[in-house]
Amino acid sequence: MARARRLRLHTHDELVAVMRTDSPVCHAEGLAPHTQIFVRNGGRPIVATLFQVDDAFLAEDEIGLSEAAWEALGVDEGTTVDVGHAPPLESIACVRQRIYGHRLNAAALSSIVEDVVAGRYADVHLAAFLTATAALPFDEDETYHLTKAMVDAGDRLSWPGGIIVDKHCVGGLPGNRTTPIIVAIATACGLTMPKTSSRAITSPAGTADTMATLTSIDLDLDAMQRVVTAEGGCLAWGGAVCLSPADDIFIGVERALDIDTEGQLIASVLSKKIAAGATHVVLDIPVGPTAKVRSAEAADRLAATRTSVAGRFGLVTRCIQTDGAQPVGRAIGPALEARDVIAVLKGDPDAPPDLRDRACVLAGVILEIGEAAAAGAGRALAERTLTDGYAWKKFQRICDAQGGMRTPPTARLTHPIVATHSGRVTHIDNRRIARLAKLAGAPDTPAAGMRLHVRLGDDIIAGQPLLTLHAESQGEMAYGLAYAASNPDMLMIAP
Amino acid sequence: MARARRLRLHTHDELVAVMRTDSPVCHAEGLAPHTQIFVRNGGRPIVATLFQVDDAFLAEDEIGLSEAAWEALGVDEGTTVDVGHAPPLESIACVRQRIYGHRLNAAALSSIVEDVVAGRYADVHLAAFLTATAALPFDEDETYHLTKAMVDAGDRLSWPGGIIVDKHCVGGLPGNRTTPIIVAIATACGLTMPKTSSRAITSPAGTADTMATLTSIDLDLDAMQRVVTAEGGCLAWGGAVCLSPADDIFIGVERALDIDTEGQLIASVLSKKIAAGATHVVLDIPVGPTAKVRSAEAADRLAATRTSVAGRFGLVTRCIQTDGAQPVGRAIGPALEARDVIAVLKGDPDAPPDLRDRACVLAGVILEIGEAAAAGAGRALAERTLTDGYAWKKFQRICDAQGGMRTPPTARLTHPIVATHSGRVTHIDNRRIARLAKLAGAPDTPAAGMRLHVRLGDDIIAGQPLLTLHAESQGEMAYGLAYAASNPDMLMIAP
């Protein structure tokens, strides 16, 4: 037993508890630093990493909690809580088996996901599970069972009416921010599209990161229901509604390791879509030499597995291969991409045409599978909806319903990177461009990233700016510039 | 820039730094919670996990450091230090390649080990590396290059004279505490055996854990040189002398994940032996259905790889397969095993004969390869050295030289587990016996573990105590008893 004390200690998502080295409970229970302990206030216990202090800033009978632990436990200052050794984690044995190449069944995957969602996995356990499933990719059965376990571990939305549309992009293409535009078009045409998005995993911006610079995206279940009932759609962050909460935990570690794997990717996306109540989904698969998917064959394979697993849940899927040879639009980074999105929606004459075209192609397919347009007529309807201003009006109404529209922030520091010689742009490395934007601070710093001034095939003269780096701190700008200097062929210019 | 403050925060080996959320340096550098930062005091920077506080217990210009970070940085209270984003870790790209099945070369393994030793790897990165190398085991070249990188990353001892003997056990057999006895015999016979041992990885006790209950094992290089010069040998903890420091970091994570892999095992052992200056090594490979090595063929394979990699470093290796069907001696856990060791050395009439026999067999081989006994005469010399009391005298002298001999602690709580029916003991599960001892608190609680009262083939009557569990806390005793109750066949008694 110990009295809970809020430390106002920010640890991102790690649950941390601090107790005195000489506290009676540490002594009685044999608790050592850096072990996992449970902390319980009547109901479900949380599992936290224990640190210990010799110092008197905590009383002997107090347990200090990080913000993440404080929220997870949900207590008031001074509440008496139970403390003890975290029980041994039986599901870790399944992770170990998986490391050594044994496939996991439904029960094993359920027990892992349950423990992950309950916060019982330390970083090392999460990393081991994700690494094992990257080294030996999930087969289709495992992917199905993981998806199901992830859906079952969270909330599940249901909507009146038959067809609920959704879309997803497998990613790997910087600046490919079509989702806000597609939601605006689809809902303006009367479809129901309750969109939840993730934050970036390994990229410099996810749709949730971009939308967070334009409006409030932390909608709870009630708020989401209200917005969708009023407007037919929303652009919310998936993590706030507890749809597939395991996914958000996995994503945090995948991001730290900079890995994402096909089975995990499918489970991640499908579990979110199923939990969100979708019935018809369009999947954007950019294909290019430095995109996530590098060949038409790989895209076909992904589409086949994805469609097949989705089918086992009764979900209709349409996969569209798109050009993944270079970044989309002119901006990379949450706030910068938000400006591109607004330009397309408003019909600004200088809006990036490639972003507009991609959004219309994908929205067209959604309008067709959602039965708002006849086969073959979807794209034209999507373009008309943009041109006539209906999509922009709808987007503003959705943002208003979510709590009001905001102006995206602007970075304090900008720095151009210029061409060292003249010639034609023959290759743009998506991965290194993304890496550069991340070094500049994206997505954690929303205003950070870059404006890209050139596209494949452009003729360039020496000294012309190729891109402008945006950063909020000198340190991040310095990392970005150093990386750009040592990777001049990230934008290849053939003389 | 920030002023260093010692928080007296115990985090085991994690380097943690705490700063105010509103500190100027966090703002200027764009530092977010749970990111990796560097902290530098002139020389080599440390990399620490940053947490942030809103609270005023730190000043705006202070950086609070955990004990591990404080020691690694080596500063005084109030010293001004540089703080910034940890530089991007290029060697993580090698870990990612390894996850996806690419073999690593010498340069890649060097860069990984270098970053690990510098503290630049977070738990997730360490877990990913170790998991990847468990999923796809190291080949012989990788094992060699990893071993070399691990040797190069630490100190290296050298000793006068030609032959330096050493021994190692691959483990998996609870209670197999022959090392202290062997060192006493070998040095009593005039050989040089500067023994460094690890703490337990996945077992309830390592030799270092057991020796720590008998004497001081934290010898630095000078102390070790002094003890070995005086007595011909020592029984020190490897971690204190910075021999293969990467190994100690890997072992911490392997322990949390409860995995150890063959290549990592070989690199771990060899790097320690080579760095300790050994020239001739005996390897004990217990073989049994629930030991780490389960068949004579697997033992042969391990012996072949191990001997071959060792040969590339000029190290002579002799591998001995021993019986791994059941625990050795009568005790499991650091302090309890120490009492068994003392009983054998003293020649107590009730000393466990199997522990004595195994120690004499292995010591005999060491005496032979160390040229202190003719071929075939080693075992007899080892037994005579024990019987005549020379080994016990030598052991006491070594402990005295290391700082004096101590009496191992006794657990506060003991609880017998009795046979539910009569019959003969037909199977003892080493793994579950080890697990039980660990749940009771071993090795972190030195007095915890068990006394085993029966051996294979013993006839038992219902109600007879099979083992006695030792624990320091009620919580740990309760976990142990619950596990024993739900695993009655851990000791199988056939009616």
mmCIF file with all atom_site columns, C-alpha atoms in Angstrom, chain A residues 89-99 101-117 120-121 125 129 133 138-139 141-150 152-153 246 250 264:
data_model
loop_
_atom_site.group_PDB
_atom_site.id
_atom_site.type_symbol
_atom_site.label_atom_id
_atom_site.label_alt_id
_atom_site.label_comp_id
_atom_site.label_asym_id
_atom_site.label_entity_id
_atom_site.label_seq_id
_atom_site.pdbx_PDB_ins_code
_atom_site.Cartn_x
_atom_site.Cartn_y
_atom_site.Cartn_z
_atom_site.occupancy
_atom_site.B_iso_or_equiv
_atom_site.pdbx_formal_charge
_atom_site.auth_seq_id
_atom_site.auth_comp_id
_atom_site.auth_asym_id
_atom_site.auth_atom_id
_atom_site.pdbx_PDB_model_num
ATOM 1  C CA . LEU A 1 89  ? 3.781   -12.603 -18.076 1.00 0.00 ? 89  LEU A CA 1
ATOM 2  C CA . GLU A 1 90  ? 2.821   -15.966 -19.542 1.00 0.00 ? 90  GLU A CA 1
ATOM 3  C CA . SER A 1 91  ? 2.344   -14.519 -23.029 1.00 0.00 ? 91  SER A CA 1
ATOM 4  C CA . ILE A 1 92  ? 6.078   -13.733 -23.217 1.00 0.00 ? 92  ILE A CA 1
ATOM 5  C CA . ALA A 1 93  ? 6.582   -17.471 -23.719 1.00 0.00 ? 93  ALA A CA 1
ATOM 6  C CA . CYS A 1 94  ? 4.604   -17.101 -26.974 1.00 0.00 ? 94  CYS A CA 1
ATOM 7  C CA . VAL A 1 95  ? 6.848   -14.231 -28.074 1.00 0.00 ? 95  VAL A CA 1
ATOM 8  C CA . ARG A 1 96  ? 9.875   -16.414 -27.360 1.00 0.00 ? 96  ARG A CA 1
ATOM 9  C CA . GLN A 1 97  ? 8.420   -19.241 -29.431 1.00 0.00 ? 97  GLN A CA 1
ATOM 10 C CA . ARG A 1 98  ? 7.791   -16.810 -32.267 1.00 0.00 ? 98  ARG A CA 1
ATOM 11 C CA . ILE A 1 99  ? 11.405  -15.601 -32.107 1.00 0.00 ? 99  ILE A CA 1
ATOM 12 C CA . GLY A 1 101 ? 10.262  -19.581 -35.653 1.00 0.00 ? 101 GLY A CA 1
ATOM 13 C CA . HIS A 1 102 ? 7.059   -21.147 -34.289 1.00 0.00 ? 102 HIS A CA 1
ATOM 14 C CA . ARG A 1 103 ? 3.835   -19.736 -35.738 1.00 0.00 ? 103 ARG A CA 1
ATOM 15 C CA . LEU A 1 104 ? 1.316   -18.295 -33.282 1.00 0.00 ? 104 LEU A CA 1
ATOM 16 C CA . ASN A 1 105 ? -2.318  -19.352 -33.068 1.00 0.00 ? 105 ASN A CA 1
ATOM 17 C CA . ALA A 1 106 ? -5.400  -17.301 -32.207 1.00 0.00 ? 106 ALA A CA 1
ATOM 18 C CA . ALA A 1 107 ? -5.099  -17.884 -28.450 1.00 0.00 ? 107 ALA A CA 1
ATOM 19 C CA . ALA A 1 108 ? -1.416  -16.921 -28.357 1.00 0.00 ? 108 ALA A CA 1
ATOM 20 C CA . LEU A 1 109 ? -1.989  -13.721 -30.335 1.00 0.00 ? 109 LEU A CA 1
ATOM 21 C CA . SER A 1 110 ? -4.975  -12.830 -28.147 1.00 0.00 ? 110 SER A CA 1
ATOM 22 C CA . SER A 1 111 ? -2.953  -13.239 -24.977 1.00 0.00 ? 111 SER A CA 1
ATOM 23 C CA . ILE A 1 112 ? -0.121  -11.102 -26.371 1.00 0.00 ? 112 ILE A CA 1
ATOM 24 C CA . VAL A 1 113 ? -2.447  -8.313  -27.533 1.00 0.00 ? 113 VAL A CA 1
ATOM 25 C CA . GLU A 1 114 ? -4.338  -8.388  -24.222 1.00 0.00 ? 114 GLU A CA 1
ATOM 26 C CA . ASP A 1 115 ? -1.114  -7.989  -22.222 1.00 0.00 ? 115 ASP A CA 1
ATOM 27 C CA . VAL A 1 116 ? 0.128   -5.253  -24.570 1.00 0.00 ? 116 VAL A CA 1
ATOM 28 C CA . VAL A 1 117 ? -3.094  -3.252  -24.208 1.00 0.00 ? 117 VAL A CA 1
ATOM 29 C CA . ARG A 1 120 ? 2.162   -5.171  -19.234 1.00 0.00 ? 120 ARG A CA 1
ATOM 30 C CA . TYR A 1 121 ? 4.819   -5.232  -21.968 1.00 0.00 ? 121 TYR A CA 1
ATOM 31 C CA . HIS A 1 125 ? 9.184   -7.136  -24.949 1.00 0.00 ? 125 HIS A CA 1
ATOM 32 C CA . PHE A 1 129 ? 7.702   -9.217  -30.628 1.00 0.00 ? 129 PHE A CA 1
ATOM 33 C CA . THR A 1 133 ? 7.513   -10.730 -36.819 1.00 0.00 ? 133 THR A CA 1
ATOM 34 C CA . PHE A 1 138 ? 3.288   -13.234 -40.424 1.00 0.00 ? 138 PHE A CA 1
ATOM 35 C CA . ASP A 1 139 ? 1.478   -15.729 -42.611 1.00 0.00 ? 139 ASP A CA 1
ATOM 36 C CA . ASP A 1 141 ? -3.611  -17.008 -40.643 1.00 0.00 ? 141 ASP A CA 1
ATOM 37 C CA . GLU A 1 142 ? -1.459  -15.165 -38.149 1.00 0.00 ? 142 GLU A CA 1
ATOM 38 C CA . THR A 1 143 ? -2.353  -11.869 -39.796 1.00 0.00 ? 143 THR A CA 1
ATOM 39 C CA . TYR A 1 144 ? -6.058  -12.696 -39.524 1.00 0.00 ? 144 TYR A CA 1
ATOM 40 C CA . HIS A 1 145 ? -5.819  -13.745 -35.867 1.00 0.00 ? 145 HIS A CA 1
ATOM 41 C CA . LEU A 1 146 ? -3.689  -10.739 -34.946 1.00 0.00 ? 146 LEU A CA 1
ATOM 42 C CA . THR A 1 147 ? -6.177  -8.428  -36.654 1.00 0.00 ? 147 THR A CA 1
ATOM 43 C CA . LYS A 1 148 ? -9.066  -10.045 -34.793 1.00 0.00 ? 148 LYS A CA 1
ATOM 44 C CA . ALA A 1 149 ? -7.239  -9.839  -31.455 1.00 0.00 ? 149 ALA A CA 1
ATOM 45 C CA . MET A 1 150 ? -6.489  -6.165  -32.079 1.00 0.00 ? 150 MET A CA 1
ATOM 46 C CA . ASP A 1 152 ? -11.375 -7.290  -29.874 1.00 0.00 ? 152 ASP A CA 1
ATOM 47 C CA . ALA A 1 153 ? -9.009  -5.432  -27.561 1.00 0.00 ? 153 ALA A CA 1
ATOM 48 C CA . ALA A 1 246 ? -2.669  -2.226  -29.360 1.00 0.00 ? 246 ALA A CA 1
ATOM 49 C CA . PHE A 1 250 ? 3.013   -1.158  -31.608 1.00 0.00 ? 250 PHE A CA 1
ATOM 50 C CA . GLN A 1 264 ? 1.703   -5.937  -38.952 1.00 0.00 ? 264 GLN A CA 1
#
